[in-house]
């Protein structure tokens, strides 16, 4: 009895989307960081974004009074807050983050 050859997937040269943490994908999607930024540096930027007063205000509106204890929910709320921002607001946020980094 002949067996079919199992096709092995090609080796990936870059990490798959699931290997990159969600906060990194969120920040890249909204243009706040470059895709090549390291994971630890991206997390530092994500913390700065979450601490920003404008993002915090929008995140609280999304949370609608419920305390988010689950970490992925916090990522989701931050992503939703960023999604609700206009392009001008995102550019201003990017400038504020870069000021803090320097």
mmCIF file of N, CA and C in Angstrom:
data_model
loop_
_atom_site.group_PDB
_atom_site.id
_atom_site.type_symbol
_atom_site.label_atom_id
_atom_site.label_comp_id
_atom_site.label_asym_id
_atom_site.label_seq_id
_atom_site.Cartn_x
_atom_site.Cartn_y
_atom_site.Cartn_z
ATOM 1 N N UNK A 1 0.846 -1.172 0.000
ATOM 2 C CA UNK A 1 0.000 0.000 0.000
ATOM 3 C C UNK A 1 0.897 1.243 0.000
ATOM 4 N N UNK A 2 0.643 2.119 -0.944
ATOM 5 C CA UNK A 2 1.458 3.331 -1.039
ATOM 6 C C UNK A 2 0.876 4.417 -0.147
ATOM 7 N N UNK A 3 1.776 5.121 0.479
ATOM 8 C CA UNK A 3 1.360 6.251 1.314
ATOM 9 C C UNK A 3 1.657 7.545 0.573
ATOM 10 N N UNK A 4 0.746 8.461 0.717
ATOM 11 C CA UNK A 4 0.983 9.762 0.106
ATOM 12 C C UNK A 4 2.079 10.483 0.870
ATOM 13 N N UNK A 5 2.869 11.209 0.127
ATOM 14 C CA UNK A 5 3.878 12.029 0.789
ATOM 15 C C UNK A 5 3.167 13.166 1.516
ATOM 16 N N UNK A 6 3.596 13.377 2.734
ATOM 17 C CA UNK A 6 3.017 14.500 3.467
ATOM 18 C C UNK A 6 3.840 15.732 3.150
ATOM 19 N N UNK A 7 3.157 16.730 2.683
ATOM 20 C CA UNK A 7 3.852 17.973 2.357
ATOM 21 C C UNK A 7 4.211 18.699 3.643
ATOM 22 N N UNK A 8 5.476 18.957 3.789
ATOM 23 C CA UNK A 8 5.921 19.715 4.960
ATOM 24 C C UNK A 8 5.826 21.195 4.635
ATOM 25 N N UNK A 9 5.323 21.974 5.559
ATOM 26 C CA UNK A 9 5.248 23.409 5.288
ATOM 27 C C UNK A 9 6.656 24.008 5.223
ATOM 28 N N UNK A 10 6.804 25.013 4.411
ATOM 29 C CA UNK A 10 8.097 25.679 4.280
ATOM 30 C C UNK A 10 8.449 26.359 5.600
ATOM 31 N N UNK A 11 9.710 26.404 5.903
ATOM 32 C CA UNK A 11 10.151 27.066 7.127
ATOM 33 C C UNK A 11 9.919 28.555 7.003
ATOM 34 N N UNK A 12 9.410 29.128 8.050
ATOM 35 C CA UNK A 12 9.140 30.554 8.040
ATOM 36 C C UNK A 12 10.386 31.313 8.466
ATOM 37 N N UNK A 13 10.666 32.402 7.775
ATOM 38 C CA UNK A 13 11.823 33.214 8.139
ATOM 39 C C UNK A 13 11.452 34.285 9.155
ATOM 40 N N UNK A 14 10.185 34.573 9.259
ATOM 41 C CA UNK A 14 9.722 35.555 10.238
ATOM 42 C C UNK A 14 8.690 34.890 11.137
ATOM 43 N N UNK A 15 8.528 35.407 12.368
ATOM 44 C CA UNK A 15 7.556 34.784 13.260
ATOM 45 C C UNK A 15 6.140 34.936 12.718
ATOM 46 N N UNK A 16 5.333 33.938 12.968
ATOM 47 C CA UNK A 16 3.952 34.013 12.511
ATOM 48 C C UNK A 16 3.196 35.067 13.308
ATOM 49 N N UNK A 17 2.049 35.419 12.837
ATOM 50 C CA UNK A 17 1.263 36.461 13.495
ATOM 51 C C UNK A 17 0.911 36.071 14.925
ATOM 52 N N UNK A 18 0.716 34.783 15.155
ATOM 53 C CA UNK A 18 0.348 34.358 16.504
ATOM 54 C C UNK A 18 1.547 34.381 17.450
ATOM 55 N N UNK A 19 2.772 34.377 16.900
ATOM 56 C CA UNK A 19 3.961 34.414 17.744
ATOM 57 C C UNK A 19 4.258 35.826 18.233
ATOM 58 N N UNK A 20 3.732 36.817 17.553
ATOM 59 C CA UNK A 20 3.938 38.207 17.954
ATOM 60 C C UNK A 20 2.814 38.578 18.920
ATOM 61 N N UNK A 21 3.166 39.147 20.075
ATOM 62 C CA UNK A 21 2.126 39.502 21.052
ATOM 63 C C UNK A 21 1.109 40.496 20.481
ATOM 64 N N UNK A 22 -0.073 40.462 21.024
ATOM 65 C CA UNK A 22 -1.154 41.302 20.502
ATOM 66 C C UNK A 22 -0.844 42.784 20.620
ATOM 67 N N UNK A 23 -0.150 43.197 21.699
ATOM 68 C CA UNK A 23 0.141 44.624 21.834
ATOM 69 C C UNK A 23 1.051 45.095 20.701
ATOM 70 N N UNK A 24 1.947 44.248 20.232
ATOM 71 C CA UNK A 24 2.827 44.617 19.129
ATOM 72 C C UNK A 24 2.012 44.813 17.855
ATOM 73 N N UNK A 25 1.105 43.879 17.588
ATOM 74 C CA UNK A 25 0.253 43.979 16.389
ATOM 75 C C UNK A 25 -0.644 45.211 16.460
ATOM 76 N N UNK A 26 -1.160 45.520 17.647
ATOM 77 C CA UNK A 26 -2.036 46.685 17.824
ATOM 78 C C UNK A 26 -1.279 47.958 17.481
ATOM 79 N N UNK A 27 -0.076 48.107 18.016
ATOM 80 C CA UNK A 27 0.697 49.322 17.799
ATOM 81 C C UNK A 27 1.139 49.462 16.341
ATOM 82 N N UNK A 28 1.489 48.346 15.710
ATOM 83 C CA UNK A 28 1.881 48.394 14.297
ATOM 84 C C UNK A 28 0.682 48.769 13.438
ATOM 85 N N UNK A 29 -0.463 48.202 13.741
ATOM 86 C CA UNK A 29 -1.681 48.454 12.959
ATOM 87 C C UNK A 29 -2.039 49.938 12.946
ATOM 88 N N UNK A 30 -1.836 50.605 14.074
ATOM 89 C CA UNK A 30 -2.198 52.015 14.179
ATOM 90 C C UNK A 30 -1.026 52.943 13.875
ATOM 91 N N UNK A 31 0.091 52.370 13.429
ATOM 92 C CA UNK A 31 1.223 53.182 12.990
ATOM 93 C C UNK A 31 2.009 53.830 14.113
ATOM 94 N N UNK A 32 1.908 53.301 15.316
ATOM 95 C CA UNK A 32 2.618 53.901 16.436
ATOM 96 C C UNK A 32 4.043 53.381 16.577
ATOM 97 N N UNK A 33 4.326 52.205 16.014
ATOM 98 C CA UNK A 33 5.675 51.660 16.021
ATOM 99 C C UNK A 33 5.956 51.015 14.675
ATOM 100 N N UNK A 34 7.228 50.765 14.428
ATOM 101 C CA UNK A 34 7.626 50.032 13.232
ATOM 102 C C UNK A 34 7.475 48.542 13.495
ATOM 103 N N UNK A 35 7.245 47.793 12.451
ATOM 104 C CA UNK A 35 7.059 46.349 12.576
ATOM 105 C C UNK A 35 8.327 45.659 13.076
ATOM 106 N N UNK A 36 9.476 46.273 12.847
ATOM 107 C CA UNK A 36 10.754 45.671 13.216
ATOM 108 C C UNK A 36 11.165 45.962 14.653
ATOM 109 N N UNK A 37 10.396 46.760 15.380
ATOM 110 C CA UNK A 37 10.739 47.077 16.764
ATOM 111 C C UNK A 37 10.680 45.808 17.607
ATOM 112 N N UNK A 38 11.647 45.667 18.501
ATOM 113 C CA UNK A 38 11.706 44.449 19.312
ATOM 114 C C UNK A 38 10.497 44.350 20.239
ATOM 115 N N UNK A 39 10.199 43.145 20.664
ATOM 116 C CA UNK A 39 9.035 42.877 21.513
ATOM 117 C C UNK A 39 9.132 43.637 22.851
ATOM 118 N N UNK A 40 10.285 43.603 23.553
ATOM 119 C CA UNK A 40 10.363 44.341 24.823
ATOM 120 C C UNK A 40 10.184 45.850 24.647
ATOM 121 N N UNK A 41 10.747 46.404 23.573
ATOM 122 C CA UNK A 41 10.581 47.833 23.326
ATOM 123 C C UNK A 41 9.132 48.158 22.969
ATOM 124 N N UNK A 42 8.490 47.272 22.231
ATOM 125 C CA UNK A 42 7.082 47.474 21.874
ATOM 126 C C UNK A 42 6.214 47.459 23.131
ATOM 127 N N UNK A 43 6.558 46.597 24.084
ATOM 128 C CA UNK A 43 5.776 46.544 25.323
ATOM 129 C C UNK A 43 5.927 47.847 26.104
ATOM 130 N N UNK A 44 7.126 48.404 26.124
ATOM 131 C CA UNK A 44 7.337 49.693 26.808
ATOM 132 C C UNK A 44 6.491 50.781 26.157
ATOM 133 N N UNK A 45 6.453 50.779 24.829
ATOM 134 C CA UNK A 45 5.639 51.756 24.110
ATOM 135 C C UNK A 45 4.165 51.526 24.420
ATOM 136 N N UNK A 46 3.745 50.264 24.468
ATOM 137 C CA UNK A 46 2.344 49.954 24.769
ATOM 138 C C UNK A 46 1.959 50.469 26.160
ATOM 139 N N UNK A 47 2.871 50.337 27.115
ATOM 140 C CA UNK A 47 2.599 50.857 28.454
ATOM 141 C C UNK A 47 2.457 52.373 28.433
ATOM 142 N N UNK A 48 3.291 53.035 27.640
ATOM 143 C CA UNK A 48 3.184 54.499 27.522
ATOM 144 C C UNK A 48 1.874 54.899 26.853
ATOM 145 N N UNK A 49 1.475 54.136 25.842
ATOM 146 C CA UNK A 49 0.205 54.411 25.156
ATOM 147 C C UNK A 49 -0.952 54.235 26.134
ATOM 148 N N UNK A 50 -0.916 53.166 26.915
ATOM 149 C CA UNK A 50 -1.981 52.917 27.879
ATOM 150 C C UNK A 50 -2.041 53.962 28.979
ATOM 151 N N UNK A 51 -0.891 54.571 29.292
ATOM 152 C CA UNK A 51 -0.840 55.586 30.339
ATOM 153 C C UNK A 51 -1.212 56.974 29.823
ATOM 154 N N UNK A 52 -1.311 57.120 28.519
ATOM 155 C CA UNK A 52 -1.656 58.414 27.944
ATOM 156 C C UNK A 52 -3.063 58.810 28.367
ATOM 157 N N UNK A 53 -3.245 60.059 28.791
ATOM 158 C CA UNK A 53 -4.575 60.481 29.277
ATOM 159 C C UNK A 53 -5.699 60.344 28.258
ATOM 160 N N UNK A 54 -5.425 60.630 26.992
ATOM 161 C CA UNK A 54 -6.465 60.525 25.965
ATOM 162 C C UNK A 54 -6.892 59.071 25.758
ATOM 163 N N UNK A 55 -5.925 58.179 25.689
ATOM 164 C CA UNK A 55 -6.236 56.765 25.508
ATOM 165 C C UNK A 55 -6.948 56.228 26.736
ATOM 166 N N UNK A 56 -6.475 56.656 27.896
ATOM 167 C CA UNK A 56 -7.096 56.200 29.143
ATOM 168 C C UNK A 56 -8.564 56.630 29.208
ATOM 169 N N UNK A 57 -8.829 57.862 28.783
ATOM 170 C CA UNK A 57 -10.206 58.371 28.788
ATOM 171 C C UNK A 57 -11.084 57.549 27.842
ATOM 172 N N UNK A 58 -10.584 57.275 26.637
ATOM 173 C CA UNK A 58 -11.356 56.481 25.681
ATOM 174 C C UNK A 58 -11.535 55.050 26.159
ATOM 175 N N UNK A 59 -10.495 54.497 26.784
ATOM 176 C CA UNK A 59 -10.574 53.124 27.270
ATOM 177 C C UNK A 59 -11.609 53.018 28.379
ATOM 178 N N UNK A 60 -11.689 54.040 29.215
ATOM 179 C CA UNK A 60 -12.688 54.018 30.292
ATOM 180 C C UNK A 60 -14.101 54.094 29.724
ATOM 181 N N UNK A 61 -14.273 54.838 28.651
ATOM 182 C CA UNK A 61 -15.591 54.901 28.022
ATOM 183 C C UNK A 61 -15.980 53.546 27.455
ATOM 184 N N UNK A 62 -15.008 52.849 26.905
ATOM 185 C CA UNK A 62 -15.279 51.528 26.335
ATOM 186 C C UNK A 62 -15.599 50.531 27.439
ATOM 187 N N UNK A 63 -14.807 50.611 28.512
ATOM 188 C CA UNK A 63 -15.013 49.676 29.627
ATOM 189 C C UNK A 63 -16.377 49.894 30.264
ATOM 190 N N UNK A 64 -16.881 51.106 30.183
ATOM 191 C CA UNK A 64 -18.201 51.458 30.676
ATOM 192 C C UNK A 64 -18.385 51.065 32.148
ATOM 193 N N UNK A 65 -17.371 51.426 32.922
ATOM 194 C CA UNK A 65 -17.496 51.230 34.348
ATOM 195 C C UNK A 65 -17.054 49.891 34.881
ATOM 196 N N UNK A 66 -16.923 48.887 34.041
ATOM 197 C CA UNK A 66 -16.506 47.583 34.544
ATOM 198 C C UNK A 66 -14.991 47.551 34.639
ATOM 199 N N UNK A 67 -14.494 46.988 35.733
ATOM 200 C CA UNK A 67 -13.046 46.916 35.913
ATOM 201 C C UNK A 67 -12.512 45.752 35.102
ATOM 202 N N UNK A 68 -11.488 46.032 34.321
ATOM 203 C CA UNK A 68 -10.901 44.994 33.482
ATOM 204 C C UNK A 68 -9.741 44.356 34.231
ATOM 205 N N UNK A 69 -9.962 43.169 34.686
ATOM 206 C CA UNK A 69 -8.921 42.461 35.409
ATOM 207 C C UNK A 69 -8.186 41.497 34.492
ATOM 208 N N UNK A 70 -8.813 41.116 33.419
ATOM 209 C CA UNK A 70 -8.232 40.151 32.508
ATOM 210 C C UNK A 70 -7.341 40.887 31.508
ATOM 211 N N UNK A 71 -6.080 40.516 31.436
ATOM 212 C CA UNK A 71 -5.112 41.253 30.632
ATOM 213 C C UNK A 71 -5.505 41.352 29.162
ATOM 214 N N UNK A 72 -5.905 40.260 28.474
ATOM 215 C CA UNK A 72 -6.300 40.426 27.070
ATOM 216 C C UNK A 72 -7.450 41.409 26.890
ATOM 217 N N UNK A 73 -8.325 41.515 27.875
ATOM 218 C CA UNK A 73 -9.416 42.487 27.778
ATOM 219 C C UNK A 73 -8.857 43.901 27.787
ATOM 220 N N UNK A 74 -7.784 44.121 28.555
ATOM 221 C CA UNK A 74 -7.140 45.429 28.579
ATOM 222 C C UNK A 74 -6.525 45.733 27.217
ATOM 223 N N UNK A 75 -5.916 44.725 26.584
ATOM 224 C CA UNK A 75 -5.374 44.916 25.244
ATOM 225 C C UNK A 75 -6.487 45.263 24.271
ATOM 226 N N UNK A 76 -7.590 44.555 24.380
ATOM 227 C CA UNK A 76 -8.720 44.797 23.498
ATOM 228 C C UNK A 76 -9.280 46.204 23.695
ATOM 229 N N UNK A 77 -9.399 46.631 24.940
ATOM 230 C CA UNK A 77 -9.924 47.968 25.212
ATOM 231 C C UNK A 77 -8.988 49.039 24.672
ATOM 232 N N UNK A 78 -7.686 48.820 24.806
ATOM 233 C CA UNK A 78 -6.727 49.786 24.269
ATOM 234 C C UNK A 78 -6.804 49.803 22.747
ATOM 235 N N UNK A 79 -6.923 48.632 22.137
ATOM 236 C CA UNK A 79 -7.050 48.562 20.677
ATOM 237 C C UNK A 79 -8.311 49.278 20.215
ATOM 238 N N UNK A 80 -9.392 49.084 20.931
ATOM 239 C CA UNK A 80 -10.648 49.746 20.571
ATOM 240 C C UNK A 80 -10.533 51.254 20.770
ATOM 241 N N UNK A 81 -9.825 51.675 21.819
ATOM 242 C CA UNK A 81 -9.629 53.105 22.050
ATOM 243 C C UNK A 81 -8.808 53.709 20.913
ATOM 244 N N UNK A 82 -7.759 53.017 20.499
ATOM 245 C CA UNK A 82 -6.942 53.507 19.391
ATOM 246 C C UNK A 82 -7.738 53.533 18.093
ATOM 247 N N UNK A 83 -8.605 52.546 17.913
ATOM 248 C CA UNK A 83 -9.418 52.492 16.707
ATOM 249 C C UNK A 83 -10.404 53.653 16.663
ATOM 250 N N UNK A 84 -10.833 54.114 17.818
ATOM 251 C CA UNK A 84 -11.771 55.223 17.882
ATOM 252 C C UNK A 84 -11.135 56.582 17.707
ATOM 253 N N UNK A 85 -9.806 56.618 17.661
ATOM 254 C CA UNK A 85 -9.104 57.887 17.509
ATOM 255 C C UNK A 85 -8.989 58.254 16.031
ATOM 256 N N UNK A 86 -8.996 59.559 15.780
ATOM 257 C CA UNK A 86 -8.806 60.024 14.411
ATOM 258 C C UNK A 86 -7.326 59.968 14.056
ATOM 259 N N UNK A 87 -7.045 60.173 12.797
ATOM 260 C CA UNK A 87 -5.647 60.140 12.340
ATOM 261 C C UNK A 87 -4.839 61.244 13.023
ATOM 262 N N UNK A 88 -5.437 62.411 13.202
ATOM 263 C CA UNK A 88 -4.753 63.522 13.883
ATOM 264 C C UNK A 88 -4.441 63.157 15.330
ATOM 265 N N UNK A 89 -5.407 62.546 16.000
ATOM 266 C CA UNK A 89 -5.201 62.151 17.387
ATOM 267 C C UNK A 89 -4.106 61.096 17.504
ATOM 268 N N UNK A 90 -4.056 60.165 16.560
ATOM 269 C CA UNK A 90 -3.006 59.146 16.567
ATOM 270 C C UNK A 90 -1.627 59.774 16.338
ATOM 271 N N UNK A 91 -1.548 60.760 15.441
ATOM 272 C CA UNK A 91 -0.278 61.445 15.201
ATOM 273 C C UNK A 91 0.159 62.212 16.452
ATOM 274 N N UNK A 92 -0.792 62.860 17.120
ATOM 275 C CA UNK A 92 -0.464 63.580 18.353
ATOM 276 C C UNK A 92 0.005 62.605 19.434
ATOM 277 N N UNK A 93 -0.639 61.462 19.513
ATOM 278 C CA UNK A 93 -0.235 60.434 20.476
ATOM 279 C C UNK A 93 1.176 59.949 20.166
ATOM 280 N N UNK A 94 1.463 59.730 18.902
ATOM 281 C CA UNK A 94 2.797 59.282 18.503
ATOM 282 C C UNK A 94 3.855 60.317 18.905
ATOM 283 N N UNK A 95 3.557 61.591 18.721
ATOM 284 C CA UNK A 95 4.485 62.647 19.118
ATOM 285 C C UNK A 95 4.694 62.675 20.631
ATOM 286 N N UNK A 96 3.608 62.485 21.392
ATOM 287 C CA UNK A 96 3.732 62.475 22.864
ATOM 288 C C UNK A 96 4.575 61.302 23.334
ATOM 289 N N UNK A 97 4.422 60.166 22.694
ATOM 290 C CA UNK A 97 5.189 58.981 23.069
ATOM 291 C C UNK A 97 6.672 59.202 22.754
ATOM 292 N N UNK A 98 6.947 59.773 21.585
ATOM 293 C CA UNK A 98 8.331 60.017 21.208
ATOM 294 C C UNK A 98 8.987 61.040 22.128
ATOM 295 N N UNK A 99 8.227 62.024 22.608
ATOM 296 C CA UNK A 99 8.762 63.005 23.562
ATOM 297 C C UNK A 99 9.158 62.312 24.861
ATOM 298 N N UNK A 100 8.345 61.378 25.316
ATOM 299 C CA UNK A 100 8.634 60.666 26.551
ATOM 300 C C UNK A 100 9.847 59.761 26.401
ATOM 301 N N UNK A 101 10.054 59.242 25.192
ATOM 302 C CA UNK A 101 11.152 58.315 24.952
ATOM 303 C C UNK A 101 12.493 59.046 24.968
ATOM 304 N N UNK A 102 12.507 60.305 24.542
ATOM 305 C CA UNK A 102 13.765 61.071 24.452
ATOM 306 C C UNK A 102 14.199 61.582 25.783
#
